[in-house]
Amino acid sequence: MRDRRGAPVLLAGLVAAACSSFSSNAAHAQDAPSTASQIQEVLVTAQRTTSPESKTPVAMSVVSGDALRSAGFDTPAELAKRLPNVHLDGAADGLRITIRGVSNSDATDKGDPSAAFMLDGIYIARPQNQNGLLLDVDRIEVLRGPQGTLYGRNTTAGVVNVISHAPTRKLEAAFGADAGNYRSRKANGMLNVPVNDWLALRAAVATGRHDSYLRNGQGTGHTLGLDADIRTARLSARAALGDTASLLLRIDHSTNDYNPDGFVSDNNFFRNADRGNPVWYGAPAGERLTNGFRPRNGRPEQGWAHNRASGISAEFTWDLGPVTLSYLGAHRKFDLDFLTNYIYRVAPTATLGVRQNFTGGQRQDSHELRVATNGTGALSAQAGLYWFDERSHSNYVFRDLVPIGLTPYYAFPTDPTVAKSRAAFGQLTYRVMDRLRATAGLRYTQDEKSRVGATSFQQGPVFNPATDFQLPNAARIETDKRTWRLGLDYDLAPSTFVYGTIATGYKAGGFNDGCAAGTTLGVACPAAAAVAPGYLFYQPESLKSIEVGAKTRFWNGRASLNAAAFRYDYTNLQLSGNAIVAGAPRFITTNAGVASVRGLELDGKVQATADDRFSYGLTLLDAHYVSYTPDGIHSWNDKKLDRAPSHVLAAGYERRVRFAGHEVRGGVNARRSAAYMIGVPSKLVQYRVPAMTTVDATLAWHPDDAPWTLSAYGHNLGNRIAPATIDSFGMSVPGAPRTYGVRFDYRYQ
């Protein structure tokens, strides 16, 4: 993997050789197995049109709603165990998505992710609004690699698209209840009603609660975080507008009352962490999950948080014969209020407690108009226009920094932060020969970001002009980019498909706290308060990817293999962290120069018999900085990117046993990850998380012809706890401990 000239050629050769071998086996097979012994095909919409997953030229994973339910997964953060080269971490500030070593840590209202999270095709901008309950899910499609043509900006890493069930012309209902450790209790229900020949309705509700995974060692008696109390509901309506058009409407609402104090000190995992030389050490899970930090400068308060999210969307399709016209639009809003108690390391061996109050909200509107050709001709194409507007307001208030000579209160009021994006895109595929197709795509995106706010130095919780002062935070930036995709795919055999793509990705530039001398957005910035443009603004990040892959079915359709070899050239990688600037804590994003990512992914399934199924996966990854000096002096060249283990092995087995009119299914899944890094560039520190194995298990009982199933599940059976995130102040969010539960499902259809 470190042979940077020969690796792509070598990997491409391995893929081709494997595909040739499997194709030969398939061609000489004589006996066709029963359908029950074959791996079933899955239809996906990864290319914005419906196609079999095994014939889609994208490295991707698909997890069905039935698989989620069987495994006991109910949030996106739990999916990563089943996805190659993917980390989905439940951070304190929302869902942290890392795909092939490409990630982002700026969850503020001015930041953007590197992987797009979507709900039924609608881009969800804020990570705080991404890790809710998975409600009535049909499937989740996870696309690895840049998707800049069809999905646009903020897809340099890939796309996670949660696709829910739409109303159908069938009367059906379902109910489920779940109970487990940490006083976990969950329930969900669904009702689908065909009202008449042209209208169908579907309602779904879910609730999920569990106590904190953390222990309080602070001596306060307060409860801590990593808990949940989520309630969510969705109502959908699908109407047939004549024979050629349809309209799908969805409206949803969710709330979550939880404790944001979901972190512990990095000393729970690493010795000498406070001295900038962290070394992993062994400790029981209970110690990892105990917050024993006792601040000397104040007493923590009871942390609390309440968020509310809602949305309405419309999807209209009209078959005009040669083409189909589609419109997808949505309005979404999200509000969050919380009080949390930070661990705030200001210097080696000097750590304070800092309390923070936050109130804020976000509104977003998006519209996409798209036209796609119909039929089976040699040429297929699609083109469209995209429009996105986001407006946010917030106010952070920090206190308790007086012991180090700082102002009693720091406030960061912002209203508004605005993000606008406009795009035009198109992609066409031409069938050069019966088995060979060529694809070309292009997207042009214009982005505009602006913010009006301030950094307030206050004597009390409310700004007083007589005793307090403010530094303006006002900036505006426009960036634009053309992203493109070129590809070839070829059917080596009816069951073997190979492809190659060259694609680009793009994430918009932005700004940090401060202002440029003069007047911006109606806000005056005196020369004494101005900051240098090189500090205020950071540039767009861009990525160029070369990928070859293959998807094949062999052994009479009983086995599958998906393979992908890829190489990225990454420019201006955006990295974020906290620092003290002009006497105030600030969240700063900078560009990291050049990074390189290359790797190999192999995964598949084997249906050994009608009752025995195996799954397997292997990923190899070399993701490192090529040119990066975090402080302008010290080189991080050749240091690894975050959450990029050099290899990961995954294996699963599921067995079905039938007896006396009953069916019992049992399964086990194991994942072995090599060591990986979590970096804090602003402190010139990398935390090395060692190699680790996690094991999940499931067991289900279903009587024949009965409408119900009783099941049990266990996650992280070895109770191995690793940090999900570590920030600049020494706060670490632990991963989930061992959890288990039993579940009852009833279905009427």
XYZ file of C-alpha atoms in Angstrom:
749
model
C 0.000 0.000 0.000
C 2.953 2.342 0.467
C 4.147 1.777 -3.134
C 2.533 4.923 -4.454
C 3.302 4.274 -8.120
C 2.426 0.612 -8.407
C -0.485 0.214 -6.014
C -3.345 1.212 -8.371
C -2.020 -1.068 -11.144
C -1.524 -3.947 -8.713
C -4.976 -3.559 -7.201
C -6.613 -3.288 -10.608
C -4.878 -6.504 -11.626
C -6.089 -8.323 -8.540
C -9.654 -7.199 -9.206
C -9.531 -8.268 -12.843
C -8.038 -11.647 -11.988
C -10.647 -12.326 -9.342
C -13.496 -11.358 -11.648
C -12.159 -13.523 -14.464
C -11.938 -16.525 -12.157
C -15.423 -16.072 -10.753
C -16.914 -15.495 -14.195
C -15.378 -18.756 -15.415
C -16.826 -20.640 -12.461
C -20.248 -19.172 -13.103
C -20.130 -20.017 -16.813
C -19.354 -23.696 -16.155
C -21.943 -24.206 -13.413
C -24.508 -26.832 -14.356
C -27.100 -27.071 -11.603
C -29.264 -24.052 -10.856
C -30.014 -23.778 -7.143
C -33.368 -22.863 -5.713
C -34.177 -19.154 -5.234
C -33.893 -19.638 -1.466
C -30.253 -20.647 -1.926
C -29.345 -17.579 -3.979
C -28.385 -14.099 -2.881
C -31.289 -11.804 -3.643
C -30.843 -8.766 -5.860
C -31.391 -5.293 -4.346
C -32.700 -2.319 -6.318
C -31.057 1.011 -5.474
C -31.261 4.652 -6.541
C -27.601 5.582 -6.037
C -27.417 7.071 -9.566
C -30.782 8.840 -9.098
C -32.433 6.172 -11.252
C -33.481 2.684 -10.222
C -30.941 -0.054 -10.966
C -29.752 -3.360 -9.458
C -27.023 -2.814 -6.885
C -24.866 -5.430 -8.611
C -24.950 -3.340 -11.828
C -24.409 0.107 -10.308
C -20.905 1.531 -10.948
C -20.436 2.917 -7.452
C -18.756 1.422 -4.384
C -21.689 1.201 -2.010
C -23.354 -0.725 0.783
C -27.067 -1.273 1.234
C -28.655 -2.103 4.581
C -32.343 -3.010 4.524
C -34.872 -1.998 7.120
C -35.443 -5.671 7.950
C -31.696 -6.115 8.604
C -31.682 -3.070 10.874
C -34.580 -4.422 12.877
C -33.085 -7.902 13.159
C -29.766 -6.505 14.385
C -31.401 -4.183 16.923
C -30.014 -1.033 15.253
C -32.132 2.090 15.534
C -29.722 5.014 14.914
C -27.286 5.725 12.041
C -24.269 5.675 14.392
C -24.743 1.921 14.907
C -24.387 1.080 11.197
C -20.626 1.412 10.835
C -20.009 -2.127 12.087
C -21.559 -3.409 8.858
C -20.001 -0.903 6.412
C -16.502 -1.182 4.887
C -14.207 1.837 5.362
C -16.898 3.811 7.205
C -16.941 5.365 10.691
C -20.244 6.729 11.998
C -19.610 8.226 15.420
C -22.174 9.692 17.782
C -20.189 12.782 18.788
C -21.301 15.353 21.364
C -22.151 17.752 18.525
C -23.952 15.288 16.261
C -23.166 12.503 13.823
C -19.515 12.374 12.692
C -19.189 10.641 9.299
C -15.795 9.388 8.076
C -15.528 7.472 4.805
C -12.157 6.204 3.553
C -10.374 8.528 5.996
C -12.231 11.636 4.766
C -14.049 13.451 7.570
C -14.897 16.824 9.112
C -15.070 18.095 12.696
C -16.756 21.503 12.268
C -20.331 21.028 13.443
C -20.976 24.750 13.977
C -23.524 26.688 11.952
C -20.755 27.883 9.586
C -19.293 24.413 8.964
C -20.021 21.770 6.349
C -19.627 17.985 6.443
C -17.468 16.023 4.024
C -20.156 13.368 3.547
C -23.741 14.301 2.774
C -26.439 12.855 5.026
C -29.809 12.615 3.306
C -33.319 11.650 4.313
C -35.355 10.496 1.323
C -33.054 12.457 -0.961
C -33.240 15.661 1.128
C -29.877 17.007 2.311
C -29.812 17.404 6.131
C -27.316 20.189 6.793
C -26.691 19.996 10.548
C -25.054 16.908 12.130
C -27.057 17.501 15.336
C -30.134 16.571 13.297
C -28.740 13.368 11.732
C -28.477 10.754 14.486
C -32.137 10.365 15.420
C -34.271 7.228 15.430
C -34.489 5.362 12.143
C -38.210 5.415 11.449
C -39.969 2.953 9.100
C -36.843 2.526 6.964
C -36.930 0.719 3.632
C -33.136 0.773 3.175
C -30.015 2.851 3.740
C -27.646 3.397 0.824
C -24.063 4.367 1.719
C -22.013 5.542 -1.262
C -18.238 5.626 -0.824
C -16.178 8.118 -2.771
C -16.933 11.584 -4.200
C -20.434 12.064 -5.609
C -20.007 15.622 -6.834
C -22.044 15.314 -10.052
C -25.439 13.980 -9.003
C -25.347 14.934 -5.309
C -23.226 18.086 -5.325
C -21.038 19.832 -2.756
C -20.168 18.318 0.622
C -19.875 14.834 -0.880
C -16.086 14.545 -1.071
C -16.281 11.517 1.237
C -19.572 10.088 0.006
C -23.293 9.970 0.761
C -25.476 8.359 3.419
C -29.072 8.255 2.170
C -31.801 7.003 4.514
C -34.813 5.952 2.431
C -38.116 5.427 4.224
C -41.101 3.381 3.088
C -43.615 5.174 0.902
C -47.393 4.487 1.060
C -48.504 1.434 -0.934
C -51.817 0.075 -2.221
C -51.968 -2.553 0.509
C -53.514 -2.516 3.956
C -50.781 -3.373 6.436
C -49.711 -2.575 9.966
C -46.760 -3.320 12.226
C -45.849 -2.911 15.862
C -42.618 -3.519 17.760
C -41.434 -3.231 21.363
C -37.930 -3.566 22.750
C -36.405 -3.681 26.232
C -32.769 -3.956 27.275
C -30.031 -2.969 29.683
C -29.453 0.640 30.760
C -33.247 0.680 31.130
C -33.598 0.753 27.361
C -37.192 0.757 26.155
C -38.318 1.288 22.586
C -41.528 1.031 20.644
C -42.547 1.636 17.057
C -45.673 1.320 14.962
C -46.777 1.671 11.346
C -50.156 1.759 9.577
C -50.553 1.811 5.777
C -54.034 2.454 4.381
C -55.044 2.498 0.691
C -57.841 5.069 0.859
C -59.040 4.597 -2.721
C -57.710 3.934 -6.211
C -55.625 7.097 -6.277
C -54.654 7.813 -2.653
C -52.696 5.863 -0.033
C -51.652 7.010 3.445
C -48.919 5.763 5.767
C -48.274 6.753 9.381
C -45.248 5.732 11.446
C -44.252 6.514 15.032
C -41.329 5.507 17.251
C -39.946 6.225 20.682
C -36.617 5.269 22.193
C -35.231 5.807 25.685
C -32.270 4.598 27.658
C -30.352 5.768 30.690
C -26.850 7.183 30.554
C -23.959 4.910 29.646
C -21.710 7.052 31.853
C -21.017 6.952 35.576
C -20.701 10.128 37.636
C -17.487 10.177 39.651
C -17.615 13.922 40.296
C -19.480 13.633 43.581
C -22.390 15.829 42.461
C -25.204 13.297 42.143
C -26.034 14.661 38.689
C -26.946 12.368 35.834
C -24.597 12.347 32.840
C -25.011 12.003 29.081
C -24.858 9.339 26.364
C -28.536 8.836 27.123
C -31.601 9.276 24.899
C -35.297 10.157 25.059
C -36.456 10.436 21.447
C -39.975 10.611 20.027
C -40.579 10.787 16.290
C -43.506 10.520 13.882
C -44.085 10.722 10.135
C -47.232 10.945 7.993
C -46.967 10.222 4.270
C -49.477 10.483 1.439
C -49.084 9.265 -2.123
C -51.547 10.400 -4.765
C -51.822 9.167 -8.350
C -52.475 12.180 -10.587
C -53.849 10.400 -13.602
C -52.008 7.550 -15.284
C -48.635 9.249 -15.674
C -48.020 11.453 -12.623
C -47.814 11.009 -8.871
C -47.239 13.172 -5.796
C -45.639 11.972 -2.554
C -45.945 14.208 0.511
C -44.190 13.616 3.839
C -44.386 15.493 7.107
C -42.355 14.537 10.168
C -41.605 15.763 13.673
C -39.221 14.576 16.386
C -37.993 15.642 19.800
C -35.074 14.498 21.925
C -34.551 15.310 25.602
C -31.107 14.229 26.693
C -28.008 15.239 28.641
C -25.170 16.741 26.554
C -22.565 15.900 29.249
C -21.621 12.835 27.231
C -17.861 13.042 27.556
C -15.011 12.049 29.846
C -11.393 13.135 30.072
C -8.940 11.789 27.524
C -7.042 10.511 30.588
C -9.677 7.766 30.774
C -7.980 6.218 27.744
C -4.460 7.633 27.577
C -1.669 8.225 30.065
C 0.196 11.555 29.795
C -2.593 12.973 27.668
C -2.473 16.240 29.569
C 1.263 16.525 28.736
C 0.773 16.144 25.005
C 2.172 12.602 24.832
C -0.883 10.295 24.997
C -0.213 6.567 25.426
C -3.069 4.062 25.467
C -3.429 1.906 28.559
C -5.706 -0.945 29.536
C -8.647 -0.281 31.833
C -12.019 -1.890 32.553
C -15.032 -0.538 30.684
C -16.435 0.928 33.896
C -13.360 3.137 34.314
C -13.507 4.238 30.689
C -17.116 5.324 31.214
C -16.639 7.181 34.506
C -16.367 10.959 34.463
C -14.203 11.588 37.508
C -13.106 15.108 36.587
C -13.665 17.528 39.486
C -13.072 21.163 38.485
C -11.336 23.336 41.040
C -12.885 26.557 39.737
C -16.581 25.777 40.188
C -19.225 23.151 40.703
C -20.888 21.539 37.674
C -24.598 22.019 37.114
C -27.113 19.439 35.955
C -26.716 19.239 32.197
C -29.792 19.146 29.965
C -30.732 19.486 26.315
C -33.889 19.653 24.278
C -34.023 19.584 20.498
C -36.915 19.689 18.077
C -36.805 18.826 14.383
C -39.536 18.844 11.779
C -39.915 18.908 8.055
C -42.255 18.727 5.111
C -41.307 17.475 1.666
C -42.920 16.947 -1.704
C -41.814 14.610 -4.476
C -43.572 14.939 -7.835
C -42.942 12.729 -10.865
C -44.523 13.020 -14.307
C -43.913 10.511 -17.097
C -43.974 12.513 -20.336
C -43.132 9.560 -22.553
C -39.579 10.155 -23.774
C -38.588 11.680 -20.423
C -39.727 11.795 -16.807
C -39.881 15.130 -15.011
C -39.198 15.074 -11.253
C -39.340 17.691 -8.516
C -38.101 17.226 -4.956
C -38.491 20.032 -2.433
C -38.477 20.388 1.330
C -38.609 22.818 4.205
C -36.950 21.715 7.445
C -36.302 23.338 10.787
C -34.269 22.418 13.823
C -34.069 24.047 17.260
C -31.688 23.180 20.095
C -31.233 24.448 23.656
C -28.795 23.009 26.200
C -26.603 23.479 29.240
C -23.409 21.472 29.409
C -20.304 21.211 31.604
C -17.064 21.175 29.653
C -13.662 19.788 30.550
C -11.359 22.622 29.475
C -7.601 21.986 29.478
C -5.831 25.336 29.211
C -2.268 24.054 29.748
C -0.519 20.800 30.713
C -1.774 19.675 34.133
C -4.089 22.759 34.266
C -7.697 21.858 33.515
C -10.800 23.890 34.337
C -14.488 23.226 34.310
C -16.461 25.484 31.960
C -20.231 25.728 31.830
C -21.868 26.570 28.527
C -25.415 27.623 27.711
C -26.579 27.426 24.122
C -29.728 28.361 22.274
C -30.119 28.271 18.525
C -32.099 27.207 15.519
C -31.778 26.458 11.832
C -34.130 26.634 8.862
C -33.399 25.154 5.459
C -35.201 25.051 2.122
C -34.181 22.980 -0.867
C -35.575 22.441 -4.352
C -34.431 20.195 -7.164
C -35.925 19.950 -10.650
C -34.684 17.037 -12.720
C -35.478 15.452 -16.081
C -34.374 11.933 -17.060
C -34.797 9.972 -20.267
C -36.962 6.857 -20.431
C -36.645 3.730 -22.527
C -33.872 1.288 -23.304
C -32.070 3.115 -26.098
C -28.329 3.482 -26.456
C -28.338 6.870 -24.742
C -29.729 7.647 -21.292
C -29.355 11.027 -19.652
C -30.497 13.204 -16.789
C -30.109 16.879 -15.993
C -31.351 19.239 -13.343
C -31.227 22.411 -11.287
C -30.657 22.594 -7.516
C -31.372 25.412 -5.022
C -30.551 25.389 -1.298
C -30.924 28.061 1.399
C -30.038 27.730 5.085
C -30.430 30.378 7.798
C -29.229 29.828 11.374
C -29.138 31.791 14.615
C -27.336 30.881 17.832
C -25.857 32.161 21.067
C -23.082 30.376 22.978
C -22.291 31.629 26.483
C -19.162 30.330 28.288
C -18.321 31.044 31.932
C -15.834 30.057 34.693
C -12.583 31.232 33.031
C -11.792 33.903 35.651
C -9.054 31.768 37.339
C -6.833 32.184 34.277
C -7.405 35.921 34.090
C -10.140 35.947 31.456
C -13.541 37.621 31.362
C -16.256 36.021 33.548
C -18.522 35.437 30.534
C -17.825 34.918 26.846
C -20.782 35.061 24.494
C -20.952 34.378 20.758
C -24.292 35.732 19.491
C -24.907 35.107 15.796
C -27.921 36.122 13.734
C -27.959 35.193 10.975
C -25.543 32.689 9.495
C -26.623 32.155 5.893
C -25.578 29.465 3.407
C -26.818 29.462 -0.166
C -26.047 26.999 -2.916
C -27.115 26.945 -6.549
C -26.214 24.231 -9.029
C -26.869 22.893 -12.520
C -25.931 19.318 -13.360
C -26.167 16.679 -16.016
C -25.019 13.121 -16.610
C -25.359 10.839 -19.616
C -24.548 7.222 -20.302
C -23.988 5.880 -23.812
C -24.022 2.180 -24.682
C -20.931 1.888 -26.879
C -21.496 -1.851 -27.408
C -23.981 -4.330 -25.999
C -21.818 -4.866 -22.926
C -19.836 -1.603 -22.741
C -21.168 1.753 -21.483
C -19.520 5.154 -21.088
C -20.677 7.807 -18.617
C -19.901 11.520 -18.376
C -21.272 13.957 -15.829
C -20.758 17.619 -14.955
C -22.029 19.891 -12.193
C -21.479 23.596 -11.648
C -22.043 24.872 -8.098
C -22.055 28.390 -6.674
C -21.916 28.797 -2.903
C -22.351 31.854 -0.745
C -21.845 32.007 3.016
C -22.228 34.946 5.358
C -22.507 35.623 9.063
C -23.274 38.542 11.351
C -22.343 38.121 15.002
C -19.935 39.073 17.737
C -17.559 37.852 20.428
C -18.741 39.451 23.679
C -16.546 39.969 26.752
C -19.090 40.267 29.583
C -19.206 40.701 33.325
C -22.567 38.924 33.504
C -24.746 36.555 31.487
C -26.399 39.461 29.616
C -24.478 42.047 27.610
C -24.240 45.445 29.315
C -22.893 48.270 27.078
C -21.691 50.177 30.144
C -19.286 47.461 31.337
C -18.860 45.036 28.429
C -17.456 45.191 24.903
C -17.731 43.199 21.701
C -15.560 42.277 18.751
C -17.547 41.934 15.534
C -17.733 38.650 13.682
C -18.828 39.504 10.167
C -17.727 37.833 6.968
C -18.968 36.809 3.571
C -17.410 34.442 1.039
C -18.407 33.155 -2.389
C -16.899 30.054 -3.943
C -17.752 28.011 -7.015
C -16.581 24.793 -8.576
C -17.113 22.485 -11.533
C -17.155 18.848 -10.490
C -17.186 16.084 -13.046
C -17.272 12.341 -13.492
C -16.048 10.063 -16.301
C -16.641 6.330 -16.278
C -16.680 3.072 -18.185
C -18.456 -0.111 -17.168
C -18.466 -3.485 -18.859
C -20.293 -6.793 -18.452
C -17.596 -9.464 -18.388
C -20.348 -12.061 -18.072
C -24.073 -11.993 -17.223
C -23.193 -12.079 -13.531
C -19.930 -10.096 -13.528
C -19.677 -6.347 -13.928
C -16.537 -4.158 -13.879
C -16.194 -0.395 -13.884
C -13.694 2.429 -13.739
C -14.314 6.074 -12.825
C -12.474 9.354 -12.486
C -14.453 11.772 -10.344
C -14.055 14.981 -8.382
C -15.576 16.328 -5.194
C -15.822 19.762 -3.612
C -16.631 21.406 -0.292
C -17.178 25.158 -0.085
C -14.775 27.516 1.643
C -15.693 29.472 4.753
C -14.586 31.825 7.492
C -13.534 31.920 11.138
C -14.395 34.379 13.900
C -13.382 37.963 13.222
C -13.813 40.571 10.523
C -11.859 42.334 7.790
C -11.166 46.057 8.100
C -14.002 48.155 6.693
C -17.705 47.357 6.528
C -19.166 43.921 5.774
C -22.880 43.099 5.748
C -23.588 46.441 7.370
C -21.202 45.761 10.270
C -18.282 48.135 10.824
C -14.920 46.531 11.570
C -12.376 48.974 13.075
C -8.752 48.461 12.115
C -7.919 47.583 15.723
C -10.404 44.673 15.635
C -9.610 43.432 12.125
C -7.849 40.147 11.460
C -5.727 39.092 8.513
C -7.600 37.572 5.551
C -5.357 34.497 5.777
C -6.770 33.792 9.239
C -10.330 34.913 8.564
C -10.989 32.825 5.442
C -10.232 29.238 4.536
C -10.366 27.827 1.029
C -12.607 25.165 -0.554
C -11.366 21.615 -0.322
C -11.331 19.453 -3.425
C -10.682 15.839 -4.224
C -9.863 13.858 -7.360
C -10.574 10.149 -7.293
C -9.558 7.281 -9.547
C -11.395 4.037 -8.869
C -11.730 0.623 -10.484
C -14.176 -1.946 -9.232
C -16.029 -5.155 -9.895
C -19.259 -6.761 -8.743
C -19.845 -10.417 -9.403
C -22.111 -13.327 -8.523
C -20.706 -16.852 -8.719
C -21.349 -20.429 -7.503
C -24.757 -20.428 -9.219
C -25.680 -17.123 -7.596
C -24.929 -18.358 -4.093
C -21.903 -16.106 -3.564
C -21.060 -12.493 -4.286
C -17.959 -10.310 -4.337
C -17.753 -6.535 -4.511
C -14.271 -5.133 -5.042
C -12.994 -1.590 -5.359
C -9.501 -0.129 -5.613
C -9.189 3.650 -5.341
C -6.765 6.539 -5.136
C -7.525 10.106 -3.961
C -5.553 13.302 -4.344
C -6.897 15.665 -1.689
C -6.227 19.410 -1.738
C -6.937 21.992 0.979
C -8.389 19.477 3.429
C -10.353 21.490 6.016
C -9.395 20.719 9.632
C -10.948 22.338 12.706
C -10.103 22.766 16.380
C -10.299 25.078 19.378
C -7.746 27.711 20.336
C -7.475 30.862 22.430
C -7.276 33.879 20.095
C -7.318 37.497 21.334
C -8.160 36.279 24.832
C -11.241 34.257 23.831
C -11.861 30.578 23.023
C -12.510 30.216 19.316
C -13.240 27.383 16.901
C -10.859 27.669 13.961
C -10.775 25.907 10.595
C -7.637 25.838 8.453
C -6.582 24.138 5.230
C -4.222 21.183 5.488
C -2.476 21.384 2.130
C -2.301 18.010 0.378
C -3.392 14.534 1.495
C -3.324 11.152 -0.240
C -5.775 8.278 0.170
C -5.593 4.878 -1.491
C -7.065 1.531 -0.678
C -8.765 -1.718 -1.524
C -12.219 -2.938 -0.466
C -13.526 -6.504 -0.729
C -16.872 -7.609 0.636
C -19.572 -10.101 -0.165
C -21.865 -12.914 0.931
C -21.992 -16.689 0.579
C -25.315 -18.545 0.744
C -23.746 -21.903 1.525
C -27.137 -23.641 1.861
C -30.713 -22.481 2.108
C -30.134 -22.266 5.872
C -26.536 -21.009 6.140
C -25.233 -17.600 5.102
C -21.782 -16.086 5.531
C -20.677 -12.492 5.027
C -17.121 -11.237 4.774
C -15.153 -8.060 4.252
C -11.586 -6.818 4.006
C -10.410 -3.227 3.614
C -6.873 -1.925 3.160
C -6.316 1.813 3.536
C -3.362 4.188 3.335
C -4.607 7.719 4.132
C -1.943 10.233 5.086
C -0.926 13.872 4.826
C 1.463 14.639 1.977
C 2.076 18.281 2.834
C 0.832 19.771 6.123
C 2.328 21.967 8.857
C -0.403 22.594 11.462
C 1.416 25.492 13.146
C 3.534 26.590 10.204
C 6.643 24.986 11.748
C 6.125 21.300 12.583
C 5.584 18.923 9.673
C 2.819 16.319 9.718
C 3.881 14.900 6.360
C 3.150 11.144 6.198
C 1.080 11.192 9.403
C -2.194 9.307 9.082
C -5.587 10.917 8.596
C -8.166 10.424 11.329
C -10.082 7.152 11.648
C -8.182 5.501 8.820
C -7.071 2.018 10.018
C -4.630 0.304 7.690
C -6.878 -2.766 7.542
C -10.226 -4.012 8.801
C -11.516 -7.584 8.739
C -15.227 -8.384 9.067
C -17.030 -11.737 9.120
C -20.557 -12.864 9.841
C -22.535 -16.102 9.990
C -26.276 -16.692 10.136
C -27.944 -20.074 10.643
C -31.617 -21.010 10.239
C -33.058 -24.063 11.976
C -36.581 -25.361 11.374
C -38.407 -27.767 13.675
C -42.037 -28.642 14.524
C -43.550 -25.666 12.733
C -41.049 -23.133 14.092
C -38.076 -21.269 12.695
C -35.066 -20.137 14.733
C -32.399 -17.831 13.307
C -29.100 -17.085 14.982
C -26.259 -14.896 13.813
C -22.923 -13.477 14.860
C -20.888 -10.647 13.323
C -17.295 -9.779 14.199
C -15.175 -6.829 13.133
C -11.420 -6.500 13.702
C -9.986 -3.028 13.119
C -6.305 -2.143 13.055
C -5.073 0.816 15.067
C -6.013 4.305 13.893
C -5.409 7.931 14.845
C -7.563 10.753 16.166
C -5.695 14.011 15.626
C -5.835 17.415 17.298
C -3.711 19.547 14.940
C -4.066 22.724 17.023
C -2.255 20.897 19.869
C 0.145 18.986 17.568
C -1.146 15.747 19.094
C -2.336 12.470 17.600
C -4.074 9.891 19.797
C -3.430 6.298 18.716
C -6.407 3.997 19.307
C -5.111 0.394 19.249
C -6.447 -2.527 17.255
C -9.788 -3.733 18.546
C -12.373 -6.468 17.891
C -16.109 -6.092 18.404
C -18.705 -8.862 18.241
C -22.500 -8.650 17.849
C -25.007 -11.507 18.034
C -28.700 -12.017 17.289
C -31.283 -14.770 17.893
C -34.876 -14.846 16.609
C -37.838 -17.240 16.954
C -40.779 -17.245 14.546
C -43.624 -19.811 14.502
C -44.818 -20.760 11.030
C -47.850 -18.771 9.837
C -47.686 -16.571 12.946
C -47.678 -12.762 12.492
C -45.145 -12.222 15.261
C -41.425 -12.733 15.960
C -39.512 -12.755 19.228
C -35.824 -11.883 19.042
C -32.794 -11.003 21.141
C -29.621 -9.092 20.333
C -26.285 -8.198 21.876
C -23.904 -5.461 20.724
C -20.218 -5.123 21.583
C -20.247 -8.350 23.562
C -16.622 -7.915 24.583
C -17.459 -4.508 26.083
C -14.521 -2.860 24.316
C -14.706 0.924 24.692
C -12.850 3.255 22.318
C -13.099 7.040 22.102
C -15.429 8.198 19.344
C -14.041 11.747 19.383
C -11.381 13.763 21.226
C -11.295 17.559 21.113
C -8.695 20.270 21.683
C -9.569 20.624 25.378
C -9.109 16.968 26.318
C -12.763 15.931 26.190
C -13.464 12.484 24.790
C -16.819 11.000 23.827
C -16.688 7.226 24.509
C -18.217 4.694 22.197
C -21.220 2.663 23.322
C -20.614 -0.162 25.836
C -22.076 -3.661 25.753
C -25.833 -3.447 25.177
C -28.415 -6.188 24.843
C -32.153 -6.563 24.685
C -35.185 -8.543 23.591
C -37.679 -7.463 20.959
C -41.239 -8.393 19.960
C -42.490 -7.639 16.429
C -46.036 -8.041 15.111
C -47.033 -7.518 11.488
C -50.454 -7.539 9.823
C -50.629 -7.763 6.053
